[in-house]
């Protein structure tokens, strides 16, 4: 049975198995967070430092425009969990912190809530604690358009994340390995969903080809969700060592790689028959600090999702600890904007970037002009002189 396909008969054994999987995911994700720092593609991206190009932090505006949405900060709480007693407490703490700081928040996959009314409490707690905030529901590929509507209604969601996770499903003992209907299913949901749909990966990246396919079926929002953060391949391998897929370790692309390789329909405004269609590209995957947020924004993300770092904070320090962390991130993000001469997040797309190491190799192999990336401010300066 697919992890996202509804069970025909929900037995006590099925419920127990799902609950165990949800709690296993949190436990193993937390264990990855506590292993200490590791090098990622974020470490392969640098800014060219221009010492006299900064601005005043008091002039910085952290709010971001994302199509029909306006968010107060360029980062948000990405989808994580829900559906068990343990994960309900996590969602409660995340929602309290989101309500206090104004951060948008997504939940984890709601499939269990659609199949088991008792499990729904692990998600509805988000709205109870954050009645006026921007909240995103979450479903995976394989669910129906009717399921999408039910998920939105259950959470009174402002948007719906649809996650596509073929690598995880391949390694998951309970997963599906038939992905042939996913694209048509996504198209049905996008057409029928009463709120905007945001399609995301779960840590292996959305390639240029995939983003083009999503644009073709009418998707307006996408989160590339790249490698470098919580490793769901490793989590599933740890859950089922007898069916080991560790041969796929390192599979996929990082968030920065996906952003740099994104097709024009996701990086520029395109004129449609009924006006201007401004698709919104978001990023997540291995975001550790405000500097990673700023790097993703500079590579074209309009906002940046954070999961593992925020999860570990609420596990260790509760909602108050996360509120303190978010306040610090907001202050530091403003300071980094000012250092780089950016008053708004969109100004960062004119900063000069140096791509090194694995990220630089990816860029060159994909035909991305890394020299042009390192001279973007020169182009802006020439435009301003015309």
Short mmCIF file of C-alpha atoms in Angstrom, two decimals:
data_model
loop_
_atom_site.label_atom_id
_atom_site.label_comp_id
_atom_site.label_asym_id
_atom_site.label_seq_id
_atom_site.Cartn_x
_atom_site.Cartn_y
_atom_site.Cartn_z
CA UNK A 1 0.00 0.00 0.00
CA UNK A 2 1.30 3.45 -0.88
CA UNK A 3 2.00 5.75 2.03
CA UNK A 4 -0.45 8.20 0.45
CA UNK A 5 -3.11 5.84 -0.91
CA UNK A 6 -6.13 5.49 1.40
CA UNK A 7 -6.53 2.12 2.98
CA UNK A 8 -9.68 0.22 1.98
CA UNK A 9 -10.12 -0.99 5.58
CA UNK A 10 -8.57 0.96 8.43
CA UNK A 11 -7.76 -1.72 11.03
CA UNK A 12 -6.19 -1.20 14.47
CA UNK A 13 -3.02 -2.77 13.06
CA UNK A 14 -2.97 -0.30 10.15
CA UNK A 15 -3.47 2.63 12.51
CA UNK A 16 -0.68 1.42 14.78
CA UNK A 17 1.65 0.98 11.81
CA UNK A 18 0.98 4.51 10.55
CA UNK A 19 1.47 6.00 14.01
CA UNK A 20 4.73 4.13 14.40
CA UNK A 21 5.95 5.41 11.02
CA UNK A 22 5.07 9.02 11.88
CA UNK A 23 6.91 8.86 15.20
CA UNK A 24 9.86 7.03 13.60
CA UNK A 25 10.21 9.84 11.07
CA UNK A 26 10.41 12.48 13.82
CA UNK A 27 12.82 10.43 15.93
CA UNK A 28 15.17 9.68 13.04
CA UNK A 29 14.97 13.23 11.65
CA UNK A 30 15.89 14.59 15.08
CA UNK A 31 18.82 12.18 15.29
CA UNK A 32 20.16 13.55 12.00
CA UNK A 33 19.92 17.09 13.36
CA UNK A 34 22.06 16.25 16.39
CA UNK A 35 24.93 14.69 14.44
CA UNK A 36 26.77 17.97 14.04
CA UNK A 37 27.56 20.15 11.03
CA UNK A 38 28.07 18.72 7.57
CA UNK A 39 29.11 20.42 4.37
CA UNK A 40 26.33 21.18 1.88
CA UNK A 41 25.94 23.15 -1.34
CA UNK A 42 25.15 26.23 0.75
CA UNK A 43 28.84 26.21 1.70
CA UNK A 44 29.82 26.24 -1.99
CA UNK A 45 28.09 29.58 -2.64
CA UNK A 46 29.80 32.88 -1.74
CA UNK A 47 28.99 36.55 -2.22
CA UNK A 48 31.53 38.89 -3.74
CA UNK A 49 32.06 41.40 -0.93
CA UNK A 50 31.63 45.06 -1.92
CA UNK A 51 32.62 46.98 1.20
CA UNK A 52 30.91 50.28 0.28
CA UNK A 53 27.66 48.90 -1.14
CA UNK A 54 25.77 48.35 2.11
CA UNK A 55 22.66 50.09 3.37
CA UNK A 56 20.94 50.89 6.67
CA UNK A 57 19.17 47.92 8.36
CA UNK A 58 16.37 50.30 9.32
CA UNK A 59 15.58 50.65 5.61
CA UNK A 60 15.25 46.89 5.13
CA UNK A 61 11.78 45.45 4.53
CA UNK A 62 11.68 41.69 5.12
CA UNK A 63 8.15 41.23 3.77
CA UNK A 64 7.80 39.28 0.54
CA UNK A 65 5.20 39.24 -2.21
CA UNK A 66 4.34 35.78 -3.49
CA UNK A 67 1.63 36.08 -6.08
CA UNK A 68 -1.55 36.73 -4.13
CA UNK A 69 0.18 36.31 -0.77
CA UNK A 70 2.21 38.74 1.33
CA UNK A 71 4.34 37.20 4.09
CA UNK A 72 6.07 39.25 6.81
CA UNK A 73 9.39 37.41 6.49
CA UNK A 74 11.17 35.56 3.68
CA UNK A 75 11.24 32.28 5.64
CA UNK A 76 8.50 30.03 6.96
CA UNK A 77 7.85 26.81 8.90
CA UNK A 78 7.85 24.01 6.35
CA UNK A 79 5.73 20.85 6.52
CA UNK A 80 6.94 18.26 9.03
CA UNK A 81 4.54 15.98 10.84
CA UNK A 82 1.19 15.26 12.52
CA UNK A 83 -1.26 12.48 13.26
CA UNK A 84 -0.06 10.99 16.56
CA UNK A 85 -0.05 12.13 20.16
CA UNK A 86 3.66 12.92 19.99
CA UNK A 87 3.47 14.80 16.70
CA UNK A 88 0.34 16.68 17.78
CA UNK A 89 2.38 18.27 20.56
CA UNK A 90 5.05 19.23 18.03
CA UNK A 91 2.45 20.82 15.75
CA UNK A 92 0.96 22.64 18.72
CA UNK A 93 4.34 24.10 19.68
CA UNK A 94 5.14 25.06 16.09
CA UNK A 95 1.73 26.74 15.74
CA UNK A 96 2.16 28.71 18.97
CA UNK A 97 5.51 30.02 17.74
CA UNK A 98 4.09 30.77 14.27
CA UNK A 99 1.21 32.73 15.80
CA UNK A 100 3.59 34.73 17.98
CA UNK A 101 6.02 35.60 15.18
CA UNK A 102 3.70 35.80 12.17
CA UNK A 103 5.50 33.04 10.30
CA UNK A 104 3.50 31.08 7.73
CA UNK A 105 3.34 27.39 8.63
CA UNK A 106 2.75 24.10 6.84
CA UNK A 107 1.89 20.80 8.48
CA UNK A 108 3.04 17.31 7.56
CA UNK A 109 1.10 14.89 5.38
CA UNK A 110 -2.60 14.86 6.33
CA UNK A 111 -3.41 11.53 4.69
CA UNK A 112 -3.68 9.83 8.06
CA UNK A 113 -6.21 12.47 9.16
CA UNK A 114 -8.41 11.77 6.13
CA UNK A 115 -8.48 8.04 6.89
CA UNK A 116 -8.69 8.23 10.69
CA UNK A 117 -10.80 10.91 12.39
CA UNK A 118 -8.95 10.44 15.68
CA UNK A 119 -5.64 11.33 14.00
CA UNK A 120 -7.11 14.61 12.70
CA UNK A 121 -6.58 16.19 16.13
CA UNK A 122 -2.85 16.18 15.43
CA UNK A 123 -3.50 18.71 12.66
CA UNK A 124 -6.51 20.74 13.77
CA UNK A 125 -4.47 21.82 16.81
CA UNK A 126 -2.58 24.08 14.39
CA UNK A 127 -5.68 26.18 13.69
CA UNK A 128 -6.69 26.10 17.33
CA UNK A 129 -3.39 27.71 18.33
CA UNK A 130 -2.99 29.88 15.24
CA UNK A 131 -6.50 30.89 14.13
CA UNK A 132 -5.50 33.92 12.07
CA UNK A 133 -2.14 32.82 10.65
CA UNK A 134 -1.22 31.63 7.17
CA UNK A 135 -1.49 27.84 7.32
CA UNK A 136 -0.79 25.28 4.61
CA UNK A 137 -2.21 21.77 4.52
CA UNK A 138 -0.21 18.91 3.08
CA UNK A 139 -0.94 15.81 1.00
CA UNK A 140 1.19 13.53 -1.10
CA UNK A 141 0.92 12.37 -4.68
CA UNK A 142 -1.56 9.56 -5.03
CA UNK A 143 -4.48 11.23 -3.27
CA UNK A 144 -7.58 12.45 -5.09
CA UNK A 145 -8.94 15.92 -5.77
CA UNK A 146 -11.70 15.19 -3.26
CA UNK A 147 -9.04 14.34 -0.67
CA UNK A 148 -7.40 17.69 -1.37
CA UNK A 149 -10.66 19.54 -0.73
CA UNK A 150 -11.20 17.60 2.50
CA UNK A 151 -7.69 18.41 3.72
CA UNK A 152 -8.20 22.11 3.04
CA UNK A 153 -11.54 22.11 4.87
CA UNK A 154 -10.16 20.18 7.85
CA UNK A 155 -7.46 22.77 8.48
CA UNK A 156 -9.23 25.81 6.99
CA UNK A 157 -5.99 26.06 5.03
CA UNK A 158 -4.86 29.08 3.04
CA UNK A 159 -2.90 26.86 0.65
CA UNK A 160 -2.17 23.17 0.09
CA UNK A 161 1.29 21.68 -0.18
CA UNK A 162 1.41 18.64 -2.45
CA UNK A 163 4.58 16.67 -1.88
CA UNK A 164 6.13 14.35 -4.43
CA UNK A 165 8.57 11.88 -2.91
CA UNK A 166 9.47 9.07 -5.32
CA UNK A 167 12.89 8.44 -3.77
CA UNK A 168 11.40 8.08 -0.30
CA UNK A 169 8.60 5.86 -1.59
CA UNK A 170 11.14 3.63 -3.33
CA UNK A 171 12.94 2.96 -0.05
CA UNK A 172 9.87 2.97 2.23
CA UNK A 173 8.66 -0.51 3.25
CA UNK A 174 5.04 0.66 2.93
CA UNK A 175 5.70 2.80 -0.13
CA UNK A 176 4.52 2.65 -3.71
CA UNK A 177 6.82 2.23 -6.68
CA UNK A 178 4.28 3.04 -9.35
CA UNK A 179 4.61 6.74 -10.17
CA UNK A 180 2.93 6.60 -13.56
CA UNK A 181 -0.27 8.43 -12.54
CA UNK A 182 1.24 11.09 -10.32
CA UNK A 183 1.40 13.88 -12.92
CA UNK A 184 -2.21 13.48 -14.04
CA UNK A 185 -3.31 13.25 -10.42
CA UNK A 186 -1.52 16.48 -9.58
CA UNK A 187 -3.21 18.18 -12.54
CA UNK A 188 -6.64 17.10 -11.26
CA UNK A 189 -5.91 18.47 -7.79
CA UNK A 190 -4.56 21.79 -9.10
CA UNK A 191 -7.73 22.25 -11.17
CA UNK A 192 -10.14 21.36 -8.35
CA UNK A 193 -8.49 22.66 -5.19
CA UNK A 194 -10.27 25.67 -3.64
CA UNK A 195 -6.97 27.25 -2.54
CA UNK A 196 -3.59 27.66 -4.28
CA UNK A 197 -1.50 24.49 -4.58
CA UNK A 198 2.21 24.49 -3.78
CA UNK A 199 4.04 21.44 -5.16
CA UNK A 200 7.19 20.42 -3.32
CA UNK A 201 9.74 17.65 -3.15
CA UNK A 202 10.84 16.22 0.22
CA UNK A 203 14.61 16.66 -0.04
CA UNK A 204 15.73 15.48 -3.46
CA UNK A 205 15.01 18.56 -5.59
CA UNK A 206 12.76 19.63 -8.45
CA UNK A 207 14.72 19.58 -11.70
CA UNK A 208 14.34 21.95 -14.63
CA UNK A 209 12.31 19.31 -16.47
CA UNK A 210 10.04 18.72 -13.49
CA UNK A 211 9.40 22.44 -13.01
CA UNK A 212 8.48 22.74 -16.69
CA UNK A 213 5.99 19.87 -16.35
CA UNK A 214 4.48 21.55 -13.29
CA UNK A 215 4.10 24.83 -15.16
CA UNK A 216 2.41 22.96 -18.03
CA UNK A 217 -0.33 21.62 -15.72
CA UNK A 218 -1.01 25.03 -14.19
CA UNK A 219 1.04 24.95 -10.98
CA UNK A 220 1.77 28.49 -9.78
CA UNK A 221 3.80 27.70 -6.65
CA UNK A 222 6.67 25.23 -6.25
CA UNK A 223 9.21 24.50 -3.52
CA UNK A 224 12.32 22.84 -4.96
CA UNK A 225 13.06 21.22 -1.56
CA UNK A 226 16.55 20.00 -2.31
CA UNK A 227 19.08 17.66 -0.76
CA UNK A 228 21.21 18.60 2.22
CA UNK A 229 18.69 18.60 5.05
CA UNK A 230 16.60 15.80 6.51
CA UNK A 231 17.45 12.69 4.47
CA UNK A 232 14.30 10.63 4.01
CA UNK A 233 16.16 7.98 2.04
CA UNK A 234 18.35 7.39 5.07
CA UNK A 235 15.32 7.47 7.39
CA UNK A 236 13.58 4.73 5.41
CA UNK A 237 16.79 2.70 5.25
CA UNK A 238 17.10 2.99 9.03
CA UNK A 239 13.49 1.84 9.43
CA UNK A 240 14.00 -1.19 7.17
CA UNK A 241 17.66 -2.25 7.12
CA UNK A 242 16.76 -5.55 5.46
CA UNK A 243 15.70 -3.73 2.26
CA UNK A 244 18.60 -1.31 2.06
CA UNK A 245 18.69 1.40 -0.62
CA UNK A 246 21.79 3.15 0.68
CA UNK A 247 23.19 2.78 -2.85
CA UNK A 248 21.13 5.91 -3.60
CA UNK A 249 22.91 8.02 -0.98
CA UNK A 250 23.50 11.47 -2.43
CA UNK A 251 20.73 11.10 -5.02
CA UNK A 252 19.07 14.28 -6.21
CA UNK A 253 19.93 17.97 -6.33
CA UNK A 254 20.31 20.64 -3.68
CA UNK A 255 17.98 23.61 -3.35
CA UNK A 256 20.61 25.99 -4.73
CA UNK A 257 21.32 23.72 -7.70
CA UNK A 258 17.61 23.58 -8.52
CA UNK A 259 17.23 27.34 -8.21
CA UNK A 260 20.18 28.07 -10.49
CA UNK A 261 18.90 25.56 -13.05
CA UNK A 262 15.24 26.63 -12.93
CA UNK A 263 13.56 27.31 -16.32
CA UNK A 264 12.60 30.84 -17.39
CA UNK A 265 8.89 30.30 -16.74
CA UNK A 266 9.73 30.09 -13.03
CA UNK A 267 12.28 32.90 -12.87
CA UNK A 268 10.67 35.64 -14.97
CA UNK A 269 7.19 37.03 -15.43
CA UNK A 270 5.47 35.48 -18.45
CA UNK A 271 2.56 37.01 -20.33
CA UNK A 272 -0.49 34.77 -20.66
CA UNK A 273 -3.69 35.27 -22.63
CA UNK A 274 -5.44 36.59 -19.53
CA UNK A 275 -2.59 38.77 -18.30
CA UNK A 276 0.70 38.33 -16.50
CA UNK A 277 1.34 35.03 -14.76
CA UNK A 278 3.95 35.31 -12.05
CA UNK A 279 4.95 31.85 -10.90
CA UNK A 280 6.50 31.66 -7.46
CA UNK A 281 9.55 29.53 -6.75
CA UNK A 282 10.35 28.68 -3.14
CA UNK A 283 13.21 26.70 -1.65
CA UNK A 284 13.96 24.45 1.29
CA UNK A 285 16.27 21.63 2.22
CA UNK A 286 19.14 21.94 4.67
CA UNK A 287 18.53 25.56 5.69
CA UNK A 288 20.57 26.00 8.87
CA UNK A 289 20.69 29.75 9.51
CA UNK A 290 19.78 33.18 8.09
CA UNK A 291 22.84 33.18 5.83
CA UNK A 292 21.46 30.08 4.06
CA UNK A 293 18.12 31.88 3.73
CA UNK A 294 19.81 34.86 2.09
CA UNK A 295 21.79 32.63 -0.29
CA UNK A 296 18.60 30.90 -1.45
CA UNK A 297 16.91 34.27 -2.00
CA UNK A 298 19.91 35.44 -4.01
CA UNK A 299 19.55 32.37 -6.25
CA UNK A 300 15.94 33.20 -7.02
CA UNK A 301 13.78 31.78 -4.23
CA UNK A 302 10.96 34.11 -3.22
CA UNK A 303 10.78 32.57 0.27
CA UNK A 304 12.58 29.80 2.12
CA UNK A 305 11.13 26.91 4.12
CA UNK A 306 12.78 25.66 7.30
CA UNK A 307 12.01 22.29 8.90
CA UNK A 308 14.82 20.41 10.68
CA UNK A 309 16.32 23.40 12.49
CA UNK A 310 12.92 24.55 13.77
CA UNK A 311 11.90 20.99 14.68
CA UNK A 312 14.97 20.46 16.82
CA UNK A 313 14.44 23.82 18.52
CA UNK A 314 10.90 23.00 19.65
CA UNK A 315 11.97 19.52 20.75
CA UNK A 316 14.79 20.97 22.86
CA UNK A 317 13.31 24.30 24.02
CA UNK A 318 9.58 24.33 23.30
CA UNK A 319 7.63 27.11 21.55
CA UNK A 320 9.31 29.90 23.52
CA UNK A 321 12.68 28.70 22.31
CA UNK A 322 11.49 28.79 18.71
CA UNK A 323 10.04 32.28 19.14
CA UNK A 324 13.42 33.47 20.42
CA UNK A 325 15.20 31.79 17.49
CA UNK A 326 12.84 33.31 14.91
CA UNK A 327 13.31 36.79 16.40
CA UNK A 328 17.07 36.33 16.17
CA UNK A 329 16.79 35.13 12.57
CA UNK A 330 14.68 38.17 11.66
CA UNK A 331 17.23 40.55 13.15
CA UNK A 332 20.16 38.76 11.53
CA UNK A 333 18.42 38.52 8.16
CA UNK A 334 17.87 42.29 8.17
CA UNK A 335 21.54 42.79 9.01
CA UNK A 336 22.63 40.51 6.15
CA UNK A 337 20.35 42.34 3.71
CA UNK A 338 21.95 45.63 4.76
CA UNK A 339 25.47 44.21 4.44
CA UNK A 340 24.70 43.15 0.87
CA UNK A 341 23.00 46.44 -0.03
CA UNK A 342 19.51 44.93 -0.33
CA UNK A 343 16.45 46.76 0.99
CA UNK A 344 14.10 44.01 -0.26
CA UNK A 345 14.62 40.32 -0.91
CA UNK A 346 14.32 40.85 -4.66
CA UNK A 347 17.39 43.12 -4.55
CA UNK A 348 19.48 40.07 -3.69
CA UNK A 349 19.07 38.71 -7.22
CA UNK A 350 21.49 41.43 -8.37
CA UNK A 351 24.26 40.41 -5.97
CA UNK A 352 27.44 38.80 -7.30
CA UNK A 353 27.74 35.08 -6.59
CA UNK A 354 30.73 32.76 -6.66
CA UNK A 355 29.83 29.10 -7.18
CA UNK A 356 32.50 26.67 -6.04
CA UNK A 357 32.92 22.98 -5.31
CA UNK A 358 30.10 20.55 -6.01
CA UNK A 359 27.61 23.36 -6.73
CA UNK A 360 29.97 24.97 -9.22
CA UNK A 361 30.55 21.65 -10.95
CA UNK A 362 26.79 21.08 -11.22
CA UNK A 363 26.33 24.56 -12.70
CA UNK A 364 29.01 24.06 -15.32
CA UNK A 365 27.71 20.61 -16.31
CA UNK A 366 24.21 22.06 -16.73
CA UNK A 367 25.45 24.94 -18.87
CA UNK A 368 24.85 27.67 -16.30
CA UNK A 369 27.07 30.74 -16.84
CA UNK A 370 28.89 30.96 -13.52
CA UNK A 371 30.92 33.94 -14.74
CA UNK A 372 27.74 35.91 -15.36
CA UNK A 373 26.56 35.05 -11.85
CA UNK A 374 29.69 36.67 -10.44
CA UNK A 375 29.03 39.93 -12.34
CA UNK A 376 25.31 40.49 -11.84
CA UNK A 377 25.77 43.85 -10.12
CA UNK A 378 27.71 45.09 -13.15
CA UNK A 379 24.66 44.42 -15.34
CA UNK A 380 22.40 46.30 -12.92
CA UNK A 381 24.82 49.22 -12.79
CA UNK A 382 24.87 49.51 -16.58
CA UNK A 383 21.07 49.42 -16.70
CA UNK A 384 20.87 52.22 -14.15
CA UNK A 385 23.19 54.36 -16.27
CA UNK A 386 21.03 54.06 -19.38
#
